[in-house]
Coordinates of C-alpha atoms in Angstrom, one line a residue:
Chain A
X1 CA 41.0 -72.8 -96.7
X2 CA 38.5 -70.3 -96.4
X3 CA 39.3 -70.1 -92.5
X4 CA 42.1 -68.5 -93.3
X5 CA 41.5 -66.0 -95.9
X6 CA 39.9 -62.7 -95.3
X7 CA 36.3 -62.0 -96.5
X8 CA 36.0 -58.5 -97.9
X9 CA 32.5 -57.6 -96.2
X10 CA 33.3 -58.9 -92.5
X11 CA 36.3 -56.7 -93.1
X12 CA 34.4 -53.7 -94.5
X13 CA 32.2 -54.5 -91.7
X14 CA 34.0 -54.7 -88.9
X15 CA 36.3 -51.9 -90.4
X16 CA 32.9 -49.6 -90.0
X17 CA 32.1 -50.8 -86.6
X18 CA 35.3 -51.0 -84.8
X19 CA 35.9 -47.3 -86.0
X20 CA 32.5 -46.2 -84.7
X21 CA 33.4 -47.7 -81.3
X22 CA 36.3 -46.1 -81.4
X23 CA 34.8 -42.4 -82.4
X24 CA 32.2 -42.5 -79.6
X25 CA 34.3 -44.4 -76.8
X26 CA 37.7 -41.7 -77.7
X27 CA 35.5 -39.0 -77.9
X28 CA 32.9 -39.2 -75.2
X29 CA 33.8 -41.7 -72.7
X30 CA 37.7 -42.4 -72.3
X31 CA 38.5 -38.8 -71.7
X32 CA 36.1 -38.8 -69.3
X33 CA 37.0 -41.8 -67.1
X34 CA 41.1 -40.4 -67.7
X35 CA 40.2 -37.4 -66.4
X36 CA 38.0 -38.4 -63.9
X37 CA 40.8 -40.9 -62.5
X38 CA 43.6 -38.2 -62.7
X39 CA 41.4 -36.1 -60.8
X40 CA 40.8 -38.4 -58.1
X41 CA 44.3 -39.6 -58.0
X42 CA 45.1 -36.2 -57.5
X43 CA 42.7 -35.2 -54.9
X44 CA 43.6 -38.4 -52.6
X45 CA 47.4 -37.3 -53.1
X46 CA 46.8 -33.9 -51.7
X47 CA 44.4 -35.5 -49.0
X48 CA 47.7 -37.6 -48.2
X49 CA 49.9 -34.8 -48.5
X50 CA 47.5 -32.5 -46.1
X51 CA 47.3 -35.7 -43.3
X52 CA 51.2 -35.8 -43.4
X53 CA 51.4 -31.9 -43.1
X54 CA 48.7 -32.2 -40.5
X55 CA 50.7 -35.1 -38.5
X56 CA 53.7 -33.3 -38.6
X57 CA 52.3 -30.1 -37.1
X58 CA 50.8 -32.5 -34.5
X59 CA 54.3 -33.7 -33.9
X60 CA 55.6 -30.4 -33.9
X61 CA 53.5 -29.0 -31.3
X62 CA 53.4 -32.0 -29.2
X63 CA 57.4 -31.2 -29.2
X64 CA 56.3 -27.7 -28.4
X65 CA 54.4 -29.0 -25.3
X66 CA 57.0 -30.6 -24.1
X67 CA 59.3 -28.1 -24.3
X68 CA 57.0 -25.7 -22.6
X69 CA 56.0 -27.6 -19.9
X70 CA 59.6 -28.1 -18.9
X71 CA 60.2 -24.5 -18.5
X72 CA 57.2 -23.8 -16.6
X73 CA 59.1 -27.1 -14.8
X74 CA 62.4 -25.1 -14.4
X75 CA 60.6 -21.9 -13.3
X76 CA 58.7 -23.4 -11.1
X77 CA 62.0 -25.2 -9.2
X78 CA 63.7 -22.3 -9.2
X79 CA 60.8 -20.1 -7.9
X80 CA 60.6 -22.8 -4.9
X81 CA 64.5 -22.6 -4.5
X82 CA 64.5 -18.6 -4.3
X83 CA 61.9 -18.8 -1.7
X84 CA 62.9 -21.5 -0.2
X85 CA 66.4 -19.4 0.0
X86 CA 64.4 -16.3 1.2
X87 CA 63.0 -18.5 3.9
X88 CA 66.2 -19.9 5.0
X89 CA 67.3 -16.0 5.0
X90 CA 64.5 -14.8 7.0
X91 CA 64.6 -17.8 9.2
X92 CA 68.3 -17.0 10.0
X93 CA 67.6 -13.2 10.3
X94 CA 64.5 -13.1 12.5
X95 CA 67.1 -16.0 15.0
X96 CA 69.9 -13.8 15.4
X97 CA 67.9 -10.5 15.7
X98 CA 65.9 -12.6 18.9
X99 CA 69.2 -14.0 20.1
X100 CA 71.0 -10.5 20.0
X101 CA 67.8 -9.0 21.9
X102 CA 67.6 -11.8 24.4
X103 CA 71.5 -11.5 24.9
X104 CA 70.8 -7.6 24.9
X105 CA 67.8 -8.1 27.2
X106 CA 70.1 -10.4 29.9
X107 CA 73.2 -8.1 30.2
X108 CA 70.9 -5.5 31.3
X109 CA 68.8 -8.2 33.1
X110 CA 72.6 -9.2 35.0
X111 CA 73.3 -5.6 35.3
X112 CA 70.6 -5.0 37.2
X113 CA 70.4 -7.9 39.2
X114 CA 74.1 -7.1 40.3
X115 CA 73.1 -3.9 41.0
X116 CA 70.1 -5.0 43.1
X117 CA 71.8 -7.5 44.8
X118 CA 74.6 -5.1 45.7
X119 CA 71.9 -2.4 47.1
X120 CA 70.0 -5.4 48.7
X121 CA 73.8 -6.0 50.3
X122 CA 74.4 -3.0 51.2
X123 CA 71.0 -2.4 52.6
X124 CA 71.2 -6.1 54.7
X125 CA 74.3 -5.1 56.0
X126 CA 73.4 -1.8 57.3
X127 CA 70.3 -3.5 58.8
X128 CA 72.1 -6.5 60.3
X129 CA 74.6 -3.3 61.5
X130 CA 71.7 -1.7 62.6
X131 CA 70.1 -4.9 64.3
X132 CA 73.3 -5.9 65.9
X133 CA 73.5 -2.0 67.4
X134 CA 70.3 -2.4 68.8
X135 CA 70.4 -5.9 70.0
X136 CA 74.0 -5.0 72.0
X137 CA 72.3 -2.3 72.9
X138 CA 69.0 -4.2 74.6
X139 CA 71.7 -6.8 75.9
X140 CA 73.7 -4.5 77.2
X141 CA 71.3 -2.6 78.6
X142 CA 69.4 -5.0 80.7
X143 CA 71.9 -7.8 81.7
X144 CA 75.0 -5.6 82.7
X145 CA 72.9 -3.5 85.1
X146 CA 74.1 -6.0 87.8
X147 CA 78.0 -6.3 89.3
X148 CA 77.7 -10.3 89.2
X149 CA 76.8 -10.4 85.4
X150 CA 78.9 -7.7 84.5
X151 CA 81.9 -9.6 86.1
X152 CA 80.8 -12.7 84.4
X153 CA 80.9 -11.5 81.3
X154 CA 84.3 -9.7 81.8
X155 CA 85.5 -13.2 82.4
X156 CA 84.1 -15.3 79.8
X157 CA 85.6 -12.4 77.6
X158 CA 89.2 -12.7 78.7
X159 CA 88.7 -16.6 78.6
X160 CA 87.9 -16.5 75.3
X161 CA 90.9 -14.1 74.8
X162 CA 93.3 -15.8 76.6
Chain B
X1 CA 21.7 -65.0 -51.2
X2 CA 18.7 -64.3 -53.5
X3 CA 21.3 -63.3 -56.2
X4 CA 23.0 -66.8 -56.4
X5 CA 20.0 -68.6 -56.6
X6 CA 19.1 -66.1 -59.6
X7 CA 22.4 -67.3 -61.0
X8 CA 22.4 -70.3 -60.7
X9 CA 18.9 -70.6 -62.3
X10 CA 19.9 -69.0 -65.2
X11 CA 23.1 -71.1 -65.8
X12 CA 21.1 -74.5 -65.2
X13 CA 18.7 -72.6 -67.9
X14 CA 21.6 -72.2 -70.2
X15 CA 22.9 -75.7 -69.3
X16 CA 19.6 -77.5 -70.3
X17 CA 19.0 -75.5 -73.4
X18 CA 22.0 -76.1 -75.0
X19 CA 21.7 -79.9 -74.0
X20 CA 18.4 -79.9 -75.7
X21 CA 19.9 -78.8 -78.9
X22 CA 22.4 -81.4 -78.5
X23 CA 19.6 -84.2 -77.2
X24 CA 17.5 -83.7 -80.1
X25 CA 20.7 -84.1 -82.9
X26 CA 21.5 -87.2 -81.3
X27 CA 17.7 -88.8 -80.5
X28 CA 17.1 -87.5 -84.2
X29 CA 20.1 -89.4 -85.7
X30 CA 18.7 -92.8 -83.9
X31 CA 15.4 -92.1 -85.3
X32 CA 16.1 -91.1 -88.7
X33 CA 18.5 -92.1 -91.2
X34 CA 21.7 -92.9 -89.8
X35 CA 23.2 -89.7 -90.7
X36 CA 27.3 -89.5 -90.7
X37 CA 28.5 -87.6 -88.4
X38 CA 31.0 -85.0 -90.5
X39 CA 33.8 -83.6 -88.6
X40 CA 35.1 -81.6 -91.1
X41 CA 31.4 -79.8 -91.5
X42 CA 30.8 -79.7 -88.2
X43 CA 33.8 -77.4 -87.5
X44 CA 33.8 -75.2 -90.6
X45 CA 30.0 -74.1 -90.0
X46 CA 31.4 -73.4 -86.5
X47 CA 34.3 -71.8 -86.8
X48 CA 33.3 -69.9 -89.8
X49 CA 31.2 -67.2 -91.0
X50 CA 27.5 -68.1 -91.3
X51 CA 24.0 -66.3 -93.0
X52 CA 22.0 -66.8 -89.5
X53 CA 22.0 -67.7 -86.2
X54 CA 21.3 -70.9 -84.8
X55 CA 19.5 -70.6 -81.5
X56 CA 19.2 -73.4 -78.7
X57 CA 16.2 -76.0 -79.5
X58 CA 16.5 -75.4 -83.1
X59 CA 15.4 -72.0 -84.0
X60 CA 17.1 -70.0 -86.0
X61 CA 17.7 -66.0 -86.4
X62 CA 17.3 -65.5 -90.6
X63 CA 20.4 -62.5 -91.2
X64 CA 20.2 -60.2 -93.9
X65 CA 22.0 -60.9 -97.3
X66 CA 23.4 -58.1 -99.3
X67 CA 25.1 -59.0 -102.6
X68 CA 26.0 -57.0 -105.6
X69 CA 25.9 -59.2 -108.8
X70 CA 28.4 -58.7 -111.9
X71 CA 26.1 -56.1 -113.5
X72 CA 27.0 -54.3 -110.3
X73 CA 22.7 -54.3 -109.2
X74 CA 22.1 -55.0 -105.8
X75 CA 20.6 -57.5 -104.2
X76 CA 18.9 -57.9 -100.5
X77 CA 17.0 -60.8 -99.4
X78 CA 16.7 -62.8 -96.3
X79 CA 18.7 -65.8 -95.9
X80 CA 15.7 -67.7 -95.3
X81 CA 15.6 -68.1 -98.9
X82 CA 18.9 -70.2 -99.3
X83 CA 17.8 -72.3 -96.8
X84 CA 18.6 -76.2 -97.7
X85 CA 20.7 -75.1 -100.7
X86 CA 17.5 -73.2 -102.4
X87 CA 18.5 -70.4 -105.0
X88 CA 17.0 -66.9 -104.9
X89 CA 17.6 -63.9 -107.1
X90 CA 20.2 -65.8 -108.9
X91 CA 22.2 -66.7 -105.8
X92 CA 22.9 -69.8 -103.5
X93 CA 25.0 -71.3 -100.8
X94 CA 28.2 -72.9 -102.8
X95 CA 28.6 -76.6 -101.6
X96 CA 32.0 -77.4 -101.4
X97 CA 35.5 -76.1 -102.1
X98 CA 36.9 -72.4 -101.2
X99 CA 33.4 -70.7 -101.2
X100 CA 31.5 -73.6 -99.2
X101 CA 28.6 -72.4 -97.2
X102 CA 29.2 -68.5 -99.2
X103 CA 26.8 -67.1 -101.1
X104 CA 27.6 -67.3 -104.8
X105 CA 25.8 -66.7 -108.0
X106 CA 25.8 -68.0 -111.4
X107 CA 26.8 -65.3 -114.5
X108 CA 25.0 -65.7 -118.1
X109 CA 27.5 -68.0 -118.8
X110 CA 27.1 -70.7 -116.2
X111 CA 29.9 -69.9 -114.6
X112 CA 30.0 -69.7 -110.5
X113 CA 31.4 -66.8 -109.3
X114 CA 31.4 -65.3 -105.9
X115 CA 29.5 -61.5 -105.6
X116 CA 30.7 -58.5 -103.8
X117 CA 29.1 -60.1 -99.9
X118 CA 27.8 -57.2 -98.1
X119 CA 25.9 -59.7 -96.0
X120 CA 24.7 -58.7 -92.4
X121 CA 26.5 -62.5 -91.0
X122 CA 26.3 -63.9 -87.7
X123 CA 29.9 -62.4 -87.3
X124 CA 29.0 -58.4 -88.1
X125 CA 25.7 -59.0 -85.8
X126 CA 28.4 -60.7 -82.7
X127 CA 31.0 -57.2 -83.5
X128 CA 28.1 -55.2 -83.5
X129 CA 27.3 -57.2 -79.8
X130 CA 30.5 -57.0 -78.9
X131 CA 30.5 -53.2 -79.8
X132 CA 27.5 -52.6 -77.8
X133 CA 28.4 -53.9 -74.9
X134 CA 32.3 -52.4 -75.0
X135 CA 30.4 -48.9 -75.4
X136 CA 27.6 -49.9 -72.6
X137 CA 30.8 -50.8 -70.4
X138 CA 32.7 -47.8 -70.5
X139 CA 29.5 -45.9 -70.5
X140 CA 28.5 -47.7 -66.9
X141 CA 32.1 -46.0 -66.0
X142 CA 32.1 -42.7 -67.1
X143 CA 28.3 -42.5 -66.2
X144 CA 29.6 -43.4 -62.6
X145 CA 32.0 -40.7 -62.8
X146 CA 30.0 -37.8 -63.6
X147 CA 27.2 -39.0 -60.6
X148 CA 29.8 -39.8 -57.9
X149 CA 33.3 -37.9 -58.7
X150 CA 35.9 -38.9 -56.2
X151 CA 34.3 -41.7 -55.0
X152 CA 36.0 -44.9 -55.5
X153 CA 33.5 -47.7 -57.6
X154 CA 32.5 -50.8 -55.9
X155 CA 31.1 -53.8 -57.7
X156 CA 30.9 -54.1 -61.3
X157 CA 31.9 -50.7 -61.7
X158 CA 34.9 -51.2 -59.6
X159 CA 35.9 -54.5 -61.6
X160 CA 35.7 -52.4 -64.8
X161 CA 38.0 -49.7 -63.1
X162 CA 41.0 -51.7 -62.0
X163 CA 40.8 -53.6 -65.3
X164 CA 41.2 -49.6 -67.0
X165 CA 43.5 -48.9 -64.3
X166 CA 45.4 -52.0 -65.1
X167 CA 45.8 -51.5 -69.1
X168 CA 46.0 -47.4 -68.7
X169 CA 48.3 -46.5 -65.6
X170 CA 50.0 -49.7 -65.4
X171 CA 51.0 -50.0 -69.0
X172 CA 49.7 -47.3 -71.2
X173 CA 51.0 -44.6 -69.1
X174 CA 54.0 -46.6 -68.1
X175 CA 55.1 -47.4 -71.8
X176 CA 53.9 -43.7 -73.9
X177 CA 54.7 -41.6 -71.0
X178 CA 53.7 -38.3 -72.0
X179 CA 51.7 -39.6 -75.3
X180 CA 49.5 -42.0 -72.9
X181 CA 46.5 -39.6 -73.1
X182 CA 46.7 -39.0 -77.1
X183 CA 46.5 -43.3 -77.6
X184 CA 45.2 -44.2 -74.5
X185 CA 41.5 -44.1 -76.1
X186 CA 42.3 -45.9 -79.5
X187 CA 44.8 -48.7 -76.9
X188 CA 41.7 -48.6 -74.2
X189 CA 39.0 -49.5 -77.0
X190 CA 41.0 -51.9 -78.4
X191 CA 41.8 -54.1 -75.2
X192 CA 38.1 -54.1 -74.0
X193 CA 36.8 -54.6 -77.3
X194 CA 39.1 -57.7 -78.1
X195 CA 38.3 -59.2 -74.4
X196 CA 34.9 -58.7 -74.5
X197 CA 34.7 -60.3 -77.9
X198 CA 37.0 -63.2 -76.9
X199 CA 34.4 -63.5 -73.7
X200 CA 31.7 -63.6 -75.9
X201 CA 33.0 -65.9 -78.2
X202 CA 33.3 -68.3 -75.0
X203 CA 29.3 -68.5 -74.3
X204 CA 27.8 -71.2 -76.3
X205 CA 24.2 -69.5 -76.8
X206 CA 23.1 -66.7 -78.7
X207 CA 24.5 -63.3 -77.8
X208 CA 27.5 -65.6 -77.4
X209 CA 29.0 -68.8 -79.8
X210 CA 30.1 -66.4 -82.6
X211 CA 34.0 -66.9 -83.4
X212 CA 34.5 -63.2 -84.0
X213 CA 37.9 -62.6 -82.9
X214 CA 39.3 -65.9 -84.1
X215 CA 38.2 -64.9 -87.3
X216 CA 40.8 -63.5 -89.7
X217 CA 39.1 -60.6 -91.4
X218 CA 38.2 -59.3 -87.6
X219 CA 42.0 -59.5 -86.9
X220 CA 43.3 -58.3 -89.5
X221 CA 41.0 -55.0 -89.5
X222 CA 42.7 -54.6 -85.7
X223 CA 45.7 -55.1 -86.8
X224 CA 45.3 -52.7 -89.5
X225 CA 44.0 -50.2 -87.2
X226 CA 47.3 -50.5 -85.4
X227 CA 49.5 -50.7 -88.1
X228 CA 48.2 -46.9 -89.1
X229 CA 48.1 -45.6 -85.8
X230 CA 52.0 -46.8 -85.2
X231 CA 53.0 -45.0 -89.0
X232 CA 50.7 -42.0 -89.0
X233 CA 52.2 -41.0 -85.7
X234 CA 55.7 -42.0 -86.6
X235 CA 58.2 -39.5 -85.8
X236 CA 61.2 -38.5 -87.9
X237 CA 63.3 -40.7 -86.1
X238 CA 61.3 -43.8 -86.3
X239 CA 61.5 -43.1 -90.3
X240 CA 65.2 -42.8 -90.5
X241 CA 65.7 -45.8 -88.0
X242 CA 63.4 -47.5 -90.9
X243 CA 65.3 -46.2 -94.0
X244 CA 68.7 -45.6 -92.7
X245 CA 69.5 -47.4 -89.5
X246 CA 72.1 -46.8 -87.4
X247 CA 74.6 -49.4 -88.3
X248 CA 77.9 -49.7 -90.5
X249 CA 77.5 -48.2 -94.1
X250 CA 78.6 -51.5 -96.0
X251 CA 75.3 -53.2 -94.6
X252 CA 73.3 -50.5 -96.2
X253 CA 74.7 -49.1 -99.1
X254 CA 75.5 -50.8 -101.9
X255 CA 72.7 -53.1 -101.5
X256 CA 70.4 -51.6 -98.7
X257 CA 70.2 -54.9 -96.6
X258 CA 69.1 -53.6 -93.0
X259 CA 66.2 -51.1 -94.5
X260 CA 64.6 -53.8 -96.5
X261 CA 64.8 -55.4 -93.3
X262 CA 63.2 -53.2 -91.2
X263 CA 60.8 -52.1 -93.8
X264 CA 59.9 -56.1 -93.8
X265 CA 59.5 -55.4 -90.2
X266 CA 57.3 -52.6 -90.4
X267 CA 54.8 -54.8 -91.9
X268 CA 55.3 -58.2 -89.9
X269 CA 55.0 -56.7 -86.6
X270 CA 50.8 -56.2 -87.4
X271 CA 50.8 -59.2 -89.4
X272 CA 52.1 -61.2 -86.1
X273 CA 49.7 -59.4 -83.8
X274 CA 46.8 -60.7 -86.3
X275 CA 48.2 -64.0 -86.7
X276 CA 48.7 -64.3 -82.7
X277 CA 45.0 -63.4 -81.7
X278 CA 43.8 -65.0 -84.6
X279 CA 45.3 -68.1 -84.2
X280 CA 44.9 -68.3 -80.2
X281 CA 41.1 -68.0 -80.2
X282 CA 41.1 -70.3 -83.4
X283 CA 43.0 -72.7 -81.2
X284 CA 40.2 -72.4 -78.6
X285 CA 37.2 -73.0 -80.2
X286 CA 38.7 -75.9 -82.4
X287 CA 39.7 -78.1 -79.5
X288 CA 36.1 -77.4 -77.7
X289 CA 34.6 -78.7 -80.9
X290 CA 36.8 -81.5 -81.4
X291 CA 36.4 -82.5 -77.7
X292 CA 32.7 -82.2 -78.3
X293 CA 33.0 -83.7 -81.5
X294 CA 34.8 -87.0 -79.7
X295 CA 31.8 -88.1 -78.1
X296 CA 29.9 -88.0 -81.4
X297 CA 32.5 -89.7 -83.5
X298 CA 33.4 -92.4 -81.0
X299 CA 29.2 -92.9 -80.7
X300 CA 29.4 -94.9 -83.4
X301 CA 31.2 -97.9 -81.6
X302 CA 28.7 -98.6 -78.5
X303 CA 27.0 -97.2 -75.8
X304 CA 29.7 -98.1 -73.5
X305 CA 32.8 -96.6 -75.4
X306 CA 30.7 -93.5 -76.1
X307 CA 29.7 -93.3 -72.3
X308 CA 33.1 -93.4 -71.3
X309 CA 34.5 -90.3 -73.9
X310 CA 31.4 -88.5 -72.4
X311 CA 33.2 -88.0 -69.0
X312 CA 36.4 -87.7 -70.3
X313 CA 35.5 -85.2 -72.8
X314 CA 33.6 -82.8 -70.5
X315 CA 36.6 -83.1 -68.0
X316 CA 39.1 -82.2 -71.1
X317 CA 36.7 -79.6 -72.8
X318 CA 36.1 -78.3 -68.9
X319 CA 40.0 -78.1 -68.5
X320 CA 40.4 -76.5 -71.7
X321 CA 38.0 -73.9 -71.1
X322 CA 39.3 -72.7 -68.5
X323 CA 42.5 -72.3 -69.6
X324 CA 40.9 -70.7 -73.1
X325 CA 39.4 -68.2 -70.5
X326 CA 42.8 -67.4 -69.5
X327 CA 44.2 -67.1 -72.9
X328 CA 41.1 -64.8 -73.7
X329 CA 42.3 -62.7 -71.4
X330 CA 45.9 -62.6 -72.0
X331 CA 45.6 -62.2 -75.9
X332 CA 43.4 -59.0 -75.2
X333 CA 46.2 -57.9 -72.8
X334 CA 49.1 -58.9 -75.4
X335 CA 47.3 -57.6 -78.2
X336 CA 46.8 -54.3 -76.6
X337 CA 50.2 -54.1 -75.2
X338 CA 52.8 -54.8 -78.5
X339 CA 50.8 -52.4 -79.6
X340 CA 51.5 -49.7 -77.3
X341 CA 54.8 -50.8 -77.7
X342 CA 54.9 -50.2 -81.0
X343 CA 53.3 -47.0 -80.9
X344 CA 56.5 -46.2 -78.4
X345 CA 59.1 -47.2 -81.1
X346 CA 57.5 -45.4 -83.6
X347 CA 57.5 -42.1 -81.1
X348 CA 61.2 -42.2 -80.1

């Protein structure tokens, strides 16, 4: 069966191509495409690597965000609770100063009411004193110059006594 | 768009020349005397080795024959001259037995004897194809390389890189570990050099049609290749495993039963990678033939009958080829994977 033995010059042949193949390709071209592939494996690997470093320094300073604008949050509550303390403080001051004037200002205001009511008093009575006087004096005066009225009035006096 | 239509030209082309070939054996055997249609001859000139190249429509490529006589003189002549059994320079195509369609030559003596064949056959001119376009291949990818560096290929480029990323990272690498980049060129070469070969094998016209890799001497040169490869780079322990294996003394000492068994198994693990590829592309090509063949043989007995094995026929030989596509494919892959598996015994 000559299918199935060997022929010496396909084999010397094929022996002499196959090795020249092999020469060329393993020296000039499989290196090349090896390296080439490593290379580029390698270079999207650090491309993944630098994305992931990348995300997590997005992450990182989105957490750092947060975190900051909460404190300016804080400080900014408790800046609006110490003034609105202050406020309150001032508020509560400023009152009790006014109603400790206005109190002040009243007492004196009383005081010197009473005293000018007093005075006013004193000075009514010794008018009305004064009025009376004269008035008994002009009644006197003119109506008692007579005996008739004179004894009237005696009369009308001791009624009202008696 | 533009492309397709190109493509599909060019196959119908392909289609319609290899039907003329066909069309003109069959109108000729009407016409002329009835020749018998001869299996066996039909097959062997196919499968085999020839001295030139039949092209579609008849035409034939006339390959150089390069013979050294008995007195050891040389001889180099076109095989034009042995056409239809002529002799030249001494030297003819033998007719039948072991040497049939060979060149042989006749000594003083009468006596037939078969020359040392140096002859350029339509097999060395298909390795020599198959070589060129393996070396144009990884030429298209490295060339890529150098112009675009980390760019990733699309296209053609890109099929030729996943199939390299496929047999180097995914077994090559996997497998040798830290020895993938000392083989991975000899493995690399291999694999694309077997598939290519197997592809071209599958086309029916010229650049194509040769059996090269179901041919024996082209497997067994592979095989060779891999058999030194695995023991040149043997390692110490890969020798001792060989000649003194781990196991009990009684099954090695007195009579040294597991080394003659591994040394057997130093030299049938090549021998069953040649058979394997051999034998699978072999397998191939015969059934197409014989599918083919059907219609012819079964020709005989009517129009009718001979219509009918026509379709059934090209449905098998369709089925068939597409599975042999396949199989091309996976006996490249085996081939180049027991043998970066035994590379990786040999290296423990």
């Amino acid at each position: 069966m000559s299918l199935f033995t060997p022929e010496f010059g396909l084999v010397f042949w094929m022996l002499v191509i196959f090795l020249i193949l092999l020469w060329v390709l393993g020296k000039y071209v499989w290196p090349v495409i090896i390296n080439s592939m490593d290379e580029r494996a390698a270079f999207i690997d650090k491309g993944v690597e630098f994305t992931q470093e990348a995300e997590k320094d997005r992450e990182q300073a989105k957490v750092d965000v947060r975190g900051l604008l909460a404190d300016a949050r804080k400080q900014q509550m408790d800046i609006l609770q110490q003034t609105e303390r202050m406020k309150q403080e001032i508020l509560d001051n400023a009152q009790k100063t006014a109603s400790h004037e206005a109190k002040r200002i009243m007492e004196s205001a009383k005081l010197s009411i009473e005293q000018a009511k007093s005075e006013a008093e004193l000075q009514l009575r010794r008018q009305a004193g004064l009025l009376s006087l004269q008035i008994a004096e002009q009644v006197i005066r003119r109506d008692l110059s007579s005996e008739d009225a004179q004894m009237e009035l005696i009369d009308k006096l001791l009624n009202e006594v008696g | 768009m533009r492309k397709r239509i190109l493509y599909t030209a060019f196959f119908t082309l392909l289609l319609c020349a290899s039907a003329w070939g066909v069309a003109r054996v069959v109108v000729g055997e009407q016409e002329e005397e009835p020749e018998e249609f001869d299996l066996k001859e039909v097959i062997f000139t196919h499968l085999g080795d020839e001295y030139s190249w039949e092209l579609p429509g008849g035409a034939e490529i006339h390959l150089p024959v390069i013979v050294r006589d008995r007195e050891g003189a040389w001889h180099c002549f076109s095989s034009k001259y042995l056409d239809e059994g002529a002799e030249h320079e001494g030297f003819y195509l033998a007719r039948e037995g072991d040497r049939a369609r060979k060149v042989v030559g006749r000594d003083p003596a009468g006596n037939e004897y078969r020359p040392l064949d140096f002859s350029i056959t339509k097999n060395v001119v298909a390795i020599g194809i198959g070589a060129l376009l393996t070396a144009w291949v990884a030429f298209s990818l490295a060339h890529y390389y150098k112009r675009a560096r980390f760019k990733a290929p699309r296209k053609g480029v890109g099929f030729i890189e996943s199939l390299v990323e496929m047999v180097y990272k995914e077994v090559i690498v996997e497998v040798l570990e830290k020895d993938a980049r000392r083989f991975g060129p000899y493995l690399l070469t291999l694999f694309f050099f077997v598939l290519i070969s197997n592809l071209l094998g599958m086309v029916v016209v010229f650049p194509g049609g040769a059996n090269v890799t179901g041919n024996i001497s082209v497997t067994l040169v592979l095989a060779l290749c891999t058999f030194v490869v695995v023991n040149v780079s043997g390692t110490k322990h890969y020798w001792r495993e060989t000649f003194w294996p781990d196991v009990p003394l009684l099954l090695k000492f007195p009579i040294p039963l597991m080394p003659i068994i591994e040394i057997f198994s130093v030299f049938t693990k090549p021998v069953a990678l040649m058979i394997r590829l051999f034998a699978n592309m072999l397998g191939g090509h015969l059934i197409a033939l014989v599918l083919v063949s059907l219609i012819f043989l079964l020709g005989t007995l009517g129009s009718a009958v001979m219509g009918g094995t026509v379709v059934i026929s090209i449905l098998f030989s369709l089925f068939m080829n597409v599975l042999h596509l396949l199989i091309a494919f996976i006996q490249a892959y085996v081939f180049m994977m027991l043998s970066t598996i035994f590379i990786r015994l040999a290296r423990e």
